[in-house]
Coordinates of C-alpha atoms and ligand atoms in Angstrom, one line a residue:
X1373 CA 4.3 -33.3 -1.7
X1374 CA 1.9 -36.0 -2.7
X1375 CA 0.5 -35.7 -6.2
X1376 CA -2.5 -37.2 -8.0
X1377 CA -3.2 -37.7 -11.7
X1378 CA -6.1 -39.6 -13.2
X1379 CA -7.4 -40.3 -16.7
X1380 CA -10.6 -41.6 -18.4
X1381 CA -11.0 -41.6 -22.1
X1382 CA -10.3 -43.3 -25.4
X1383 CA -6.5 -43.4 -25.1
X1384 CA -4.3 -45.8 -23.3
X1385 CA -4.1 -44.5 -19.8
X1386 CA -0.7 -45.7 -18.8
X1387 CA 1.6 -43.3 -20.8
X1388 CA -0.7 -40.4 -19.9
X1389 CA -0.5 -41.2 -16.2
X1390 CA 3.3 -41.6 -16.2
X1391 CA 3.7 -38.3 -18.0
X1392 CA 1.3 -36.8 -15.4
X1393 CA 3.5 -38.2 -12.6
X1394 CA 6.6 -36.7 -14.3
X1395 CA 5.0 -33.3 -14.2
X1396 CA 4.2 -33.7 -10.5
X1397 CA 7.8 -34.8 -9.7
X1398 CA 9.0 -31.3 -8.9
X1399 CA 6.7 -31.1 -5.9
X1400 CA 8.8 -33.7 -4.1
X1401 CA 7.9 -37.3 -3.2
X1402 CA 9.5 -40.5 -2.2
X1403 CA 7.5 -43.2 -4.1
X1404 CA 5.0 -43.5 -6.9
X1405 CA 2.4 -45.8 -8.3
X1406 CA -0.3 -46.3 -10.9
X1407 CA -3.4 -48.4 -11.2
X1408 CA -5.0 -49.3 -14.6
X1409 CA -8.4 -50.8 -14.9
X1410 CA -8.3 -53.8 -17.2
X1411 CA -10.4 -56.8 -16.2
X1412 CA -9.1 -56.3 -12.7
X1413 CA -6.8 -53.5 -11.5
X1414 CA -3.2 -53.7 -12.6
X1415 CA -1.3 -51.9 -9.8
X1416 CA 2.4 -51.0 -9.9
X1417 CA 4.2 -49.2 -7.0
X1418 CA 7.8 -48.4 -6.4
X1419 CA 9.8 -46.3 -4.0
X1420 CA 12.2 -43.7 -5.5
X1421 CA 11.8 -41.7 -8.7
X1422 CA 9.1 -42.1 -11.3
X1423 CA 11.8 -43.4 -13.6
X1424 CA 12.1 -46.4 -11.1
X1425 CA 8.4 -47.0 -11.4
X1426 CA 8.7 -46.9 -15.2
X1427 CA 11.4 -49.5 -15.0
X1428 CA 9.0 -52.0 -13.5
X1429 CA 6.1 -51.3 -15.8
X1430 CA 5.3 -53.7 -18.6
X1431 CA 5.8 -52.2 -22.1
X1432 CA 2.0 -52.0 -22.6
X1433 CA -0.7 -52.0 -20.0
X1434 CA -4.0 -51.9 -21.9
X1435 CA -6.7 -49.9 -20.3
X1436 CA -8.4 -46.5 -20.7
X1437 CA -9.0 -45.6 -17.1
X1438 CA -6.4 -45.2 -14.4
X1439 CA -5.2 -43.2 -11.4
X1440 CA -1.6 -42.4 -10.4
X1441 CA 0.1 -41.0 -7.3
X1442 CA 3.4 -39.6 -6.0
X1443 CA 3.7 -40.1 -2.3
X1444 CA 5.5 -38.1 0.3
X1445 CA 5.4 -40.2 3.4
X1446 CA 3.5 -39.1 6.5
X1447 CA 2.0 -42.3 8.0
X1448 CA 4.2 -45.3 7.5
X1449 CA 7.7 -45.4 6.1
X1450 CA 8.9 -45.2 2.5
X1451 CA 8.2 -48.7 1.2
X1452 CA 6.6 -50.1 -1.9
X1453 CA 3.4 -51.3 -0.1
X1454 CA 2.9 -47.9 1.5
X1455 CA 3.0 -46.3 -2.0
X1456 CA -0.4 -45.5 -3.5
X1457 CA -2.8 -46.6 -5.1
X1458 CA -4.5 -48.7 -2.4
X1459 CA -6.8 -51.6 -3.3
X1460 CA -9.9 -52.5 -1.3
X1461 CA -10.3 -55.9 0.3
X1462 CA -12.2 -57.6 -2.6
X1463 CA -10.3 -55.7 -5.3
X1464 CA -13.3 -53.7 -6.4
X1465 CA -12.1 -50.2 -5.5
X1466 CA -8.8 -48.5 -5.8
X1467 CA -7.9 -45.1 -4.4
X1468 CA -5.2 -42.4 -4.3
X1469 CA -5.2 -39.9 -1.5
X1470 CA -3.4 -36.7 -0.6
X1471 CA -3.8 -35.4 3.0
X1472 CA -4.1 -37.1 6.4
X1473 CA -7.0 -39.1 7.8
X1474 CA -6.8 -38.3 11.5
X1475 CA -9.2 -41.1 12.6
X1476 CA -7.6 -43.8 10.5
X1477 CA -6.4 -45.7 13.5
X1478 CA -10.0 -46.3 14.8
X1479 CA -11.1 -47.6 11.4
X1480 CA -8.0 -49.8 11.1
X1481 CA -9.0 -51.6 14.2
X1482 CA -12.7 -51.8 13.3
X1483 CA -11.9 -53.2 9.9
X1484 CA -9.3 -55.6 11.2
X1485 CA -11.8 -57.0 13.6
X1486 CA -14.1 -57.5 10.6
X1487 CA -11.4 -59.6 8.9
X1488 CA -9.9 -57.0 6.5
X1489 CA -6.2 -57.5 5.9
X1490 CA -4.2 -54.3 5.6
X1491 CA -1.4 -54.3 3.1
X1492 CA 0.2 -51.0 4.1
X1493 CA 0.8 -48.9 7.2
X1494 CA -0.8 -45.8 5.7
X1495 CA -3.8 -43.9 7.0
X1496 CA -5.1 -43.7 3.4
X1497 CA -5.7 -47.5 2.9
X1498 CA -8.8 -47.4 5.2
X1499 CA -10.5 -45.2 2.6
X1500 CA -10.5 -48.0 0.0
X1501 CA -12.0 -50.5 2.4
X1502 CA -14.7 -48.2 3.7
X1503 CA -15.6 -47.2 0.2
X1504 CA -15.9 -50.8 -0.9
X1505 CA -18.1 -51.5 2.1
X1506 CA -20.3 -48.5 1.4
X1507 CA -20.6 -49.4 -2.3
X1508 CA -22.0 -52.7 -1.4
X1509 CA -25.0 -50.9 0.2
X1510 CA -26.5 -49.3 -2.9
X1511 CA -24.0 -49.7 -5.7
X1512 CA -23.7 -46.0 -6.3
X1513 CA -20.0 -44.8 -6.3
X1514 CA -20.9 -41.2 -5.6
X1515 CA -23.2 -42.0 -2.7
X1516 CA -20.7 -44.5 -1.3
X1517 CA -18.0 -41.8 -1.4
X1518 CA -20.3 -39.3 0.3
X1519 CA -21.0 -41.8 3.1
X1520 CA -17.3 -42.7 3.4
X1521 CA -16.3 -39.0 3.7
X1522 CA -18.9 -38.4 6.4
X1523 CA -17.0 -40.9 8.5
X1524 CA -13.6 -39.5 8.0
X1525 CA -11.8 -36.7 10.0
X1526 CA -8.9 -35.0 8.2
X1527 CA -7.9 -33.7 4.9
X1528 CA -8.2 -35.1 1.4
X1529 CA -7.6 -34.8 -2.2
X1530 CA -9.0 -38.1 -3.2
X1531 CA -9.7 -40.1 -6.3
X1532 CA -11.2 -43.5 -6.7
X1533 CA -12.0 -45.9 -9.6
X1534 CA -14.2 -49.0 -9.5
X1535 CA -14.1 -52.4 -11.1
X1536 CA -17.8 -52.5 -11.8
X1537 CA -18.6 -48.9 -12.6
X1538 CA -17.2 -46.7 -15.4
X1539 CA -16.8 -43.6 -13.3
X1540 CA -14.1 -41.9 -11.4
X1541 CA -15.0 -40.1 -8.2
X1542 CA -13.0 -37.3 -6.7
X1543 CA -13.3 -35.3 -3.5
X1544 CA -11.5 -32.3 -2.0
X1545 CA -11.1 -31.2 1.5
X1546 CA -8.0 -29.2 2.3
X1547 CA -5.9 -30.7 -0.5
X1548 CA -6.0 -29.3 -4.0
X1549 CA -7.7 -31.2 -6.9
X1550 CA -8.5 -29.9 -10.4
X1551 CA -10.6 -31.6 -13.0
X1552 CA -9.7 -31.3 -16.6
X1553 CA -12.2 -31.5 -19.5
X1554 CA -10.8 -32.7 -22.8
X1555 CA -12.7 -33.8 -25.9
X1556 CA -14.3 -37.1 -24.9
X1557 CA -11.8 -37.5 -22.1
X1558 CA -11.5 -36.3 -18.5
X1559 CA -8.5 -35.8 -16.2
X1560 CA -7.9 -35.1 -12.6
X1561 CA -4.7 -33.6 -11.1
X1562 CA -3.6 -32.1 -7.9
X1563 CA -1.6 -29.5 -9.9
X1564 CA -3.1 -27.5 -12.8
X1565 CA 0.1 -27.4 -14.7
X1566 CA 0.1 -31.2 -15.1
X1567 CA -3.1 -30.7 -17.0
X1568 CA -2.1 -27.9 -19.3
X1569 CA -0.7 -30.1 -22.1
X1570 CA -4.0 -31.9 -22.3
X1571 CA -6.6 -29.2 -21.8
X1572 CA -7.1 -25.6 -20.7
X1573 CA -10.7 -26.2 -19.5
X1574 CA -10.6 -27.0 -15.9
X1575 CA -12.8 -27.1 -12.8
X1576 CA -11.1 -26.1 -9.6
X1577 CA -12.7 -28.2 -6.8
X1578 CA -13.4 -26.4 -3.5
X1579 CA -13.4 -27.9 -0.1
X1580 CA -16.4 -30.2 0.4
X1581 CA -16.9 -30.8 -3.4
X1582 CA -17.3 -34.2 -5.0
X1583 CA -16.8 -34.7 -8.7
X1584 CA -18.2 -37.7 -10.6
X1585 CA -16.4 -38.2 -13.9
X1586 CA -17.1 -40.3 -16.9
X1587 CA -15.0 -40.0 -20.1
X1588 CA -17.2 -37.2 -21.4
X1589 CA -19.0 -35.7 -18.4
X1590 CA -18.3 -34.0 -15.1
X1591 CA -21.0 -33.9 -12.4
X1592 CA -20.4 -31.8 -9.4
X1593 CA -22.0 -32.2 -6.0
X1594 CA -21.1 -31.7 -2.4
X1595 CA -20.6 -33.8 0.6
X1596 CA -24.2 -33.2 1.7
X1597 CA -25.7 -34.5 -1.6
X1598 CA -26.5 -31.1 -3.1
X1599 CA -25.9 -30.7 -6.9
X1600 CA -23.5 -28.0 -7.9
X1601 CA -22.8 -26.2 -11.2
X1602 CA -19.9 -27.5 -13.1
X1603 CA -17.9 -24.2 -13.2
X1604 CA -15.4 -24.7 -16.1
X1605 CA -12.7 -22.1 -16.2
X1606 CA -9.9 -21.6 -18.7
X1607 CA -6.4 -21.9 -17.2
X1608 CA -5.3 -18.3 -17.3
X1609 CA -1.5 -18.7 -17.5
X1610 CA 0.0 -21.6 -19.3
X1611 CA 3.5 -22.3 -18.2
X1612 CA 5.7 -23.9 -20.8
X1613 CA 7.2 -27.2 -19.6
X1614 CA 10.3 -26.4 -17.7
X1615 CA 13.3 -27.8 -19.4
X1616 CA 16.9 -27.8 -18.1
X1617 CA 18.5 -26.6 -21.3
X1618 CA 22.2 -26.1 -20.8
X1619 CA 21.9 -26.2 -17.0
X1620 CA 22.8 -29.2 -14.9
X1621 CA 20.1 -28.5 -12.3
X1622 CA 16.9 -26.6 -12.0
X1623 CA 18.2 -24.7 -8.9
X1624 CA 21.0 -23.2 -10.9
X1625 CA 18.8 -22.5 -13.9
X1626 CA 16.3 -20.7 -11.6
X1627 CA 19.0 -18.7 -10.0
X1628 CA 20.0 -17.5 -13.4
X1629 CA 16.4 -16.8 -14.4
X1630 CA 16.1 -14.2 -11.7
X1631 CA 16.7 -11.1 -13.9
X1632 CA 14.1 -12.2 -16.4
X1633 CA 11.6 -13.3 -13.7
X1634 CA 12.0 -9.9 -12.1
X1635 CA 11.3 -8.2 -15.4
X1636 CA 8.1 -10.2 -15.7
X1637 CA 7.1 -9.2 -12.2
X1638 CA 7.6 -5.4 -12.6
X1639 CA 6.4 -5.2 -16.2
X1640 CA 3.6 -2.6 -16.4
X1641 CA 3.3 -2.2 -12.7
X1642 CA 4.6 1.3 -12.2
X1643 CA 3.1 4.8 -12.7
X1644 CA 6.5 6.6 -13.1
X1645 CA 4.9 10.0 -13.4
X1646 CA 3.3 9.8 -10.0
X1647 CA 6.2 7.7 -8.5
X1648 CA 3.7 5.0 -7.7
X1649 CA 3.1 1.3 -8.0
X1650 CA 0.3 0.2 -10.2
X1651 CA -0.9 -3.1 -8.7
X1652 CA -4.6 -3.5 -9.7
X1653 CA -4.9 -6.3 -7.1
X1654 CA -4.5 -4.0 -4.1
X1655 CA -8.3 -3.7 -3.4
X1656 CA -8.3 -0.9 -0.9
X1657 CA -9.5 2.7 -1.4
X1658 CA -7.0 5.5 -0.6
X1659 CA -9.2 6.3 2.5
X1660 CA -8.9 2.7 3.7
X1661 CA -5.2 2.8 3.1
X1662 CA -4.8 6.0 5.1
X1663 CA -6.5 4.4 8.0
X1664 CA -4.7 1.1 8.1
X1665 CA -3.9 0.2 11.7
X1666 CA -1.2 -2.3 10.8
X1667 CA -0.1 -4.9 8.2
X1668 CA 0.5 -8.6 8.8
X1669 CA 2.3 -10.9 6.4
X1670 CA 2.1 -14.6 6.5
X1671 CA 4.3 -17.3 5.0
X1672 CA 6.4 -20.3 5.6
X1673 CA 10.1 -20.9 4.9
X1674 CA 11.4 -18.8 2.1
X1675 CA 8.0 -17.1 1.7
X1676 CA 8.3 -16.1 5.4
X1677 CA 11.7 -14.5 4.8
X1678 CA 10.3 -12.6 1.8
X1679 CA 7.4 -11.5 4.1
X1680 CA 9.8 -10.2 6.7
X1681 CA 11.5 -8.1 4.1
X1682 CA 8.1 -6.9 2.8
X1683 CA 7.1 -6.0 6.4
X1684 CA 10.3 -4.0 6.8
X1685 CA 9.7 -2.1 3.5
X1686 CA 6.0 -1.4 4.3
X1687 CA 6.9 -0.1 7.7
X1688 CA 9.8 2.0 6.3
X1689 CA 8.1 3.4 3.2
X1690 CA 4.4 3.5 4.3
X1691 CA 5.0 4.2 8.0
X1692 CA 2.5 1.5 9.1
X1693 CA 3.5 -1.0 11.8
X1694 CA 4.1 -4.3 9.9
X1695 CA 4.8 -7.8 11.2
X1696 CA 5.6 -11.0 9.4
X1697 CA 4.3 -14.2 11.0
X1698 CA 5.1 -17.8 10.4
X1699 CA 1.8 -19.2 9.1
X1700 CA 1.7 -22.3 11.3
X1701 CA 2.2 -20.3 14.4
X1702 CA -0.1 -17.6 13.5
X1703 CA -3.2 -19.7 13.0
X1704 CA -2.8 -21.7 16.2
X1705 CA -2.0 -18.7 18.4
X1706 CA -5.5 -17.3 18.5
X1707 CA -4.7 -14.2 16.6
X1708 CA -6.7 -11.0 17.1
X1709 CA -7.8 -9.9 13.7
X1710 CA -8.6 -6.3 13.0
X1711 CA -10.9 -6.1 10.0
X1712 CA -9.4 -2.7 9.0
X1713 CA -5.9 -4.1 8.8
X1714 CA -4.1 -5.3 5.7
X1715 CA -3.0 -9.0 5.5
X1716 CA -0.8 -10.6 3.0
X1717 CA -0.5 -14.3 2.3
X1718 CA 2.8 -15.0 0.6
X1719 CA 3.3 -18.3 -1.1
X1720 CA 5.0 -19.6 -4.2
X1721 CA 2.8 -22.7 -4.7
X1722 CA -0.4 -21.1 -3.3
X1723 CA -1.1 -24.5 -1.7
X1724 CA 0.9 -24.5 1.5
X1725 CA -1.5 -25.9 4.1
X1726 CA -0.3 -23.8 7.0
X1727 CA -0.7 -20.6 5.0
X1728 CA -4.0 -21.7 3.6
X1729 CA -5.3 -22.3 7.2
X1730 CA -4.0 -19.0 8.4
X1731 CA -5.9 -17.3 5.5
X1732 CA -9.1 -19.1 6.5
X1733 CA -8.6 -18.0 10.1
X1734 CA -8.3 -14.4 9.1
X1735 CA -11.3 -14.6 6.8
X1736 CA -13.4 -16.3 9.5
X1737 CA -12.6 -13.4 11.8
X1738 CA -13.7 -10.8 9.3
X1739 CA -10.3 -9.8 8.0
X1740 CA -9.2 -9.3 4.4
X1741 CA -6.2 -11.0 2.9
X1742 CA -4.3 -10.2 -0.3
X1743 CA -2.3 -13.0 -1.9
X1744 CA 1.3 -12.7 -3.1
X1745 CA 1.4 -15.9 -5.1
X1746 CA 3.2 -17.5 -8.0
X1747 CA 0.9 -20.3 -9.1
X1748 CA -2.1 -18.9 -10.9
X1749 CA -5.5 -20.4 -9.8
X1750 CA -3.9 -22.0 -6.7
X1751 CA -6.0 -22.5 -3.6
X1752 CA -4.6 -19.5 -1.6
X1753 CA -4.9 -17.2 -4.7
X1754 CA -8.5 -18.2 -5.2
X1755 CA -9.4 -18.0 -1.5
X1756 CA -7.9 -14.5 -1.1
X1757 CA -9.6 -13.3 -4.4
X1758 CA -7.3 -10.3 -4.4
X1759 CA -3.6 -9.6 -4.5
X1760 CA -0.9 -10.1 -6.9
X1761 CA 0.7 -12.8 -8.9
X1762 CA 4.5 -12.6 -8.8
X1763 CA 5.1 -14.1 -12.3
X1764 CA 8.2 -16.1 -11.6
X1765 CA 7.3 -18.8 -14.0
X1766 CA 7.5 -22.5 -12.9
X1767 CA 9.9 -23.1 -10.1
X1768 CA 10.9 -26.8 -10.3
X1769 CA 13.8 -27.0 -7.7
X1770 CA 12.6 -27.7 -4.2
X1771 CA 14.8 -24.9 -3.0
X1772 CA 13.0 -21.6 -3.8
X1773 CA 15.2 -19.0 -5.4
X1774 CA 13.5 -16.9 -8.1
X1775 CA 10.2 -16.9 -6.3
X1776 CA 11.9 -15.3 -3.3
X1777 CA 13.2 -12.4 -5.4
X1778 CA 9.8 -11.9 -7.0
X1779 CA 7.9 -12.1 -3.7
X1780 CA 10.2 -9.4 -2.4
X1781 CA 9.8 -7.3 -5.6
X1782 CA 6.0 -7.6 -5.5
X1783 CA 5.9 -6.6 -1.8
X1784 CA 8.2 -3.6 -2.7
X1785 CA 5.7 -2.4 -5.2
X1786 CA 2.9 -2.9 -2.6
X1787 CA 5.0 -0.9 -0.1
X1788 CA 5.5 2.0 -2.6
X1789 CA 1.8 2.0 -3.5
X1790 CA 0.6 1.9 0.2
X1791 CA 3.3 4.5 1.0
X1792 CA 2.3 6.9 -1.8
X1793 CA -1.3 6.9 -0.4
X1794 CA 0.2 8.0 2.9
X1795 CA 3.5 9.8 3.5
X1796 CA 5.9 8.6 0.7
X1797 CA 6.9 11.4 -1.6
X1798 CA 6.6 11.3 -5.3
X1799 CA 10.3 11.8 -5.7
X1800 CA 11.2 9.0 -3.3
X1801 CA 8.7 6.7 -5.1
X1802 CA 10.3 7.6 -8.4
X1803 CA 13.7 6.9 -7.1
X1804 CA 12.8 3.4 -5.9
X1805 CA 11.0 2.6 -9.1
X1806 CA 14.0 3.7 -11.2
X1807 CA 16.3 1.6 -9.1
X1808 CA 13.9 -1.4 -9.3
X1809 CA 13.9 -1.1 -13.1
X1810 CA 17.7 -1.3 -13.0
X1811 CA 17.8 -4.3 -10.7
X1812 CA 17.6 -7.0 -13.4
X1813 CA 20.7 -5.5 -15.0
X1814 CA 22.5 -5.5 -11.7
X1815 CA 21.7 -9.1 -11.1
X1816 CA 23.0 -10.0 -14.5
X1817 CA 26.1 -8.0 -13.8
X1818 CA 26.6 -9.9 -10.6
X1819 CA 26.0 -13.3 -12.2
X1820 CA 28.8 -12.5 -14.7
X1821 CA 31.2 -11.7 -11.9
X1822 CA 30.3 -13.9 -8.9
X1823 CA 33.4 -13.4 -6.8
X1824 CA 35.1 -16.1 -4.8
X1825 CA 32.0 -18.4 -4.3
X1826 CA 34.1 -21.5 -4.5
X1827 CA 36.4 -20.3 -1.8
X1828 CA 33.4 -19.8 0.4
X1829 CA 32.2 -23.4 -0.5
X1830 CA 35.6 -24.8 0.6
X1831 CA 35.2 -23.0 3.9
X1832 CA 31.6 -24.2 4.7
X1833 CA 31.4 -27.6 3.1
X1834 CA 32.8 -29.5 6.1
X1835 CA 31.7 -27.1 8.8
X1836 CA 29.9 -28.4 11.9
X1837 CA 27.7 -25.3 11.7
X1838 CA 27.5 -22.2 9.6
X1839 CA 26.4 -18.9 11.2
X1840 CA 24.6 -16.4 9.0
X1841 CA 24.3 -12.8 10.2
X1842 CA 22.8 -9.6 8.9
X1843 CA 21.0 -6.5 10.3
X1844 CA 17.9 -4.6 9.3
X1845 CA 16.7 -5.6 5.9
X1846 CA 19.6 -8.1 5.6
X1847 CA 18.5 -10.1 8.7
X1848 CA 15.9 -12.0 6.7
X1849 CA 18.4 -12.4 3.9
X1850 CA 20.8 -14.1 6.3
X1851 CA 17.9 -16.4 7.3
X1852 CA 17.2 -17.2 3.7
X1853 CA 20.9 -18.0 3.1
X1854 CA 20.9 -20.4 6.1
X1855 CA 17.7 -22.1 4.9
X1856 CA 19.1 -22.6 1.4
X1857 CA 22.4 -24.1 2.6
X1858 CA 20.7 -26.3 5.2
X1859 CA 18.1 -27.7 2.9
X1860 CA 20.3 -28.5 -0.1
X1861 CA 23.6 -29.4 1.6
X1862 CA 22.3 -30.7 4.9
X1863 CA 24.7 -28.5 6.9
X1864 CA 23.4 -27.2 10.3
X1865 CA 23.0 -23.5 9.9
X1866 CA 22.0 -20.8 12.2
X1867 CA 20.8 -17.3 11.2
X1868 CA 20.6 -14.3 13.6
X1869 CA 20.2 -10.6 13.4
X1870 CA 23.9 -9.6 13.7
X1871 CA 23.2 -7.6 16.9
X1872 CA 21.9 -10.7 18.6
X1873 CA 25.1 -12.7 17.9
X1874 CA 26.7 -11.5 21.1
X1875 CA 23.7 -12.6 23.2
X1876 CA 24.3 -16.3 22.6
X1877 CA 25.4 -17.7 19.2
X1878 CA 28.9 -16.2 19.8
X1879 CA 29.5 -19.2 22.1
X1880 CA 29.6 -21.5 19.1
X1881 CA 32.6 -19.7 17.6
X1882 CA 36.0 -21.4 17.6
X1883 CA 39.1 -21.3 15.5
X1884 CA 38.0 -21.5 11.8
X1885 CA 34.2 -21.4 12.4
X1886 CA 32.6 -20.0 9.2
X1887 CA 30.4 -16.9 9.6
X1888 CA 28.6 -15.4 6.6
X1889 CA 27.8 -11.7 7.0
X1890 CA 25.4 -9.9 4.7
X1891 CA 26.4 -6.2 4.9
X1892 CA 25.1 -3.8 2.2
X1893 CA 26.1 -0.2 2.4
X1894 CA 23.2 1.0 4.6
X1895 CA 22.6 2.8 7.9
X1896 CA 23.5 -0.3 10.0
X1897 CA 26.7 -1.2 8.2
X1898 CA 28.9 0.1 11.0
X1899 CA 27.1 -1.9 13.6
X1900 CA 27.7 -5.0 11.4
X1901 CA 31.4 -4.1 11.2
X1902 CA 31.6 -4.3 15.0
X1903 CA 30.0 -7.7 14.9
X1904 CA 32.5 -8.9 12.3
X1905 CA 35.4 -7.8 14.6
X1906 CA 33.8 -9.6 17.5
X1907 CA 33.6 -12.8 15.5
X1908 CA 37.1 -12.5 14.1
X1909 CA 38.5 -11.9 17.6
X1910 CA 37.2 -15.4 18.4
X1911 CA 38.9 -17.1 15.5
X1912 CA 35.9 -17.2 13.1
X1913 CA 36.5 -17.0 9.4
X1914 CA 34.3 -14.4 7.8
X1915 CA 32.6 -14.6 4.4
X1916 CA 31.4 -11.1 3.7
X1917 CA 28.8 -10.2 1.1
X1918 CA 29.3 -6.4 0.5
X1919 CA 28.8 -3.8 -2.1
X1920 CA 31.6 -3.4 -4.6
X1921 CA 34.0 -0.5 -3.7
X1922 CA 32.6 -0.1 -0.3
X1923 CA 35.0 0.6 2.6
X1924 CA 33.9 -2.5 4.4
X1925 CA 35.3 -4.7 1.7
X1926 CA 38.4 -6.4 3.1
X1927 CA 36.9 -7.0 6.5
X1928 CA 36.1 -10.6 5.5
X1929 CA 38.5 -13.5 5.0
X1930 CA 36.5 -14.1 1.8
X1931 CA 35.0 -11.0 0.3
X1932 CA 32.1 -11.4 -2.2
X1933 CA 31.2 -8.1 -3.9
X1934 CA 27.7 -7.4 -5.3
X1935 CA 27.0 -4.3 -7.4
X1936 CA 26.1 -1.1 -5.6
X1937 CA 22.3 -1.0 -5.0
X1938 CA 19.6 1.1 -3.5
X1939 CA 19.3 0.3 0.2
X1940 CA 15.6 -0.8 0.0
X1941 CA 16.4 -3.2 -2.8
X1942 CA 19.6 -4.9 -1.5
X1943 CA 18.0 -8.3 -0.6
X1944 CA 17.4 -9.2 -4.3
X1945 CA 21.1 -8.9 -4.9
X1946 CA 22.7 -10.0 -1.6
X1947 CA 20.7 -13.2 -1.6
X1948 CA 22.2 -14.4 -4.9
X1949 CA 25.7 -15.2 -3.6
X1950 CA 24.0 -17.1 -0.8
X1951 CA 22.0 -19.1 -3.3
X1952 CA 25.1 -19.9 -5.2
X1953 CA 27.1 -20.9 -2.1
X1954 CA 24.2 -23.3 -1.2
X1955 CA 24.0 -24.7 -4.7
X1956 CA 27.8 -25.3 -5.1
X1957 CA 28.2 -26.7 -1.6
X1958 CA 25.5 -29.2 -2.2
X1959 CA 27.2 -30.3 -5.4
X1960 CA 30.6 -30.5 -3.7
X1961 CA 29.0 -32.8 -1.2
X1962 CA 27.2 -35.0 -3.8
X1963 CA 23.7 -34.0 -2.6
X1964 CA 20.6 -34.2 -4.8
X1965 CA 20.4 -30.5 -5.3
X1966 CA 17.0 -30.3 -6.9
X1967 CA 15.3 -33.0 -4.8
X1968 CA 16.8 -32.7 -1.3
X1969 CA 16.0 -35.5 1.0
X1970 CA 12.7 -35.4 3.1
X1971 CA 11.6 -32.2 1.5
X1972 CA 8.6 -31.4 -0.7
X1973 CA 8.1 -28.5 -3.1
X1974 CA 4.7 -27.8 -1.8
X1975 CA 3.7 -28.8 1.7
X1976 CA 0.0 -29.5 1.7
X1977 CA -0.2 -31.0 5.2
X1978 CA -0.3 -29.0 8.4
Ligands
LIG730 O1 4.9 -22.6 -1.7 P1 5.3 -21.8 -0.5 O2 6.0 -20.6 -0.9 O3 4.1 -21.5 0.3 O4 6.3 -22.7 0.3 C1 6.7 -22.3 1.5 C2 7.9 -23.2 2.0 O5 7.5 -24.5 2.1 C3 9.1 -23.1 1.0 O6 9.5 -21.7 0.9 C4 10.3 -23.9 1.6 O7 10.8 -23.4 2.7 C5 11.3 -24.0 0.5 N1 11.8 -25.3 0.3 C6 12.5 -23.1 0.7 O8 13.5 -23.2 -0.3

């Protein structure tokens, strides 16, 4: 998604900005640009990777103040002029903007009538022109920004610098922005991890905040003109810069990181003696837990699939009705919120706009939300104020892999903890905990013996469509496998609970159609076996993910064994061959595995 990085200080801004952009790259973008103040503004913009922007930059661009941007197109195509920064009419103001200005069209026509010439098709460009116009009124950048924002409808993470003022002004409304305070230098970024090599001292901006920066000072106020305290916090968890090491792609690296990521997630989070989870972030008393009417889990994409598995586990282990919802649907469908219910917001980035809005909706209606989040200090984590970090470490590939496993793991521990306060026995709790502790080894065992993944790749890589089927806890795993293959290899995929196959999708099957079945050795295995037979009878070729030594092995045309695993924990293992099939198929088709087309790592627009 779009990214912002800005710098003011004694150093040359250009290399710092380019490095900042590189750190934002993983979020997904289609063009980038920088503006450096030096007499006038030197602006460079280019579609494609940051490396392509670098290729057009002069060796040196003198200047100690600058802003930079990675753009993920929303309004206007992927072109150099549409890339940010955007300069105002008289060249006095330059801005970068994340978010969407909903009333930009009105201002475009007003400004055009006043003689302003637009140089891009973006909604963002109006901001630079309005800001310049407002600045002319009283020559105060902060006041001009405030008046500009009061005219705009939409969302923004916004940063502007001025030719005639040594300040940088920033504003946040629905799109993250973090200020960094160094020694005699200040930074701004849309992602805290792009700041961590420069400083640990940060100010997380909240919606409605305005920050006015000089090289050695941060002044906070809000859109109404009230002063605010500059609340400097220390970045709690410093992620080391992700490096590829021996791996060719981040996606493969992150698949292989799953055992260690899982160890990080479970470390110190069990009370084995009581067969209980020990998540300090579950802020409900045993009495409140015993009276929970239901549980709702919210997420998008992979996070939604993890939420579905979490819902299944909470209902099974804690005997509370549990439902997973797609965040974007939930918030617009006028949900009835029960303040006694338990809500979970599941998100790797903690910045997904749809999930963030759903959380706001729940809070507005008096509900409580727990976060299940990877990025420490992210907007959703801070808004929930309670919950659990999943500790996957940085996930760079757009396709989420290790975060999925850790979301499911964290929700499993929640399920045990909620379950133990209700009907789950100590013995059952202990059994699941013991099995969870074994899980990293089982994943390592599978990664050493992956089975005929490449045969599966040969079967799916030229398919018109691939059908993914699973039942019970494996139905969301099938969905996750379909999402992975679709997003990195661009193959149309359909995922269904296996029992639904005969109610429609079966019509797709013809001689040689690939169908991937996820069938662990659980209580619905025999039902899945029948579905396999129904598919085979129609000429489909079956790729079967099954437990090693199980009597269902051999039912597939391609059989991929995973180690035997506790029924409640099978998703963390059965998803891995699906991730590998997606990865290797994308490679076989020459796709950009880590940066699939059109996608962004963190989707901060609704
Ligand atoms: O950061 P989040 O977990 O909230 O992101 C949610 C989805 O955008 C994300 O899972 C997306 O579906 C991934 N590209 C899946 O691999």
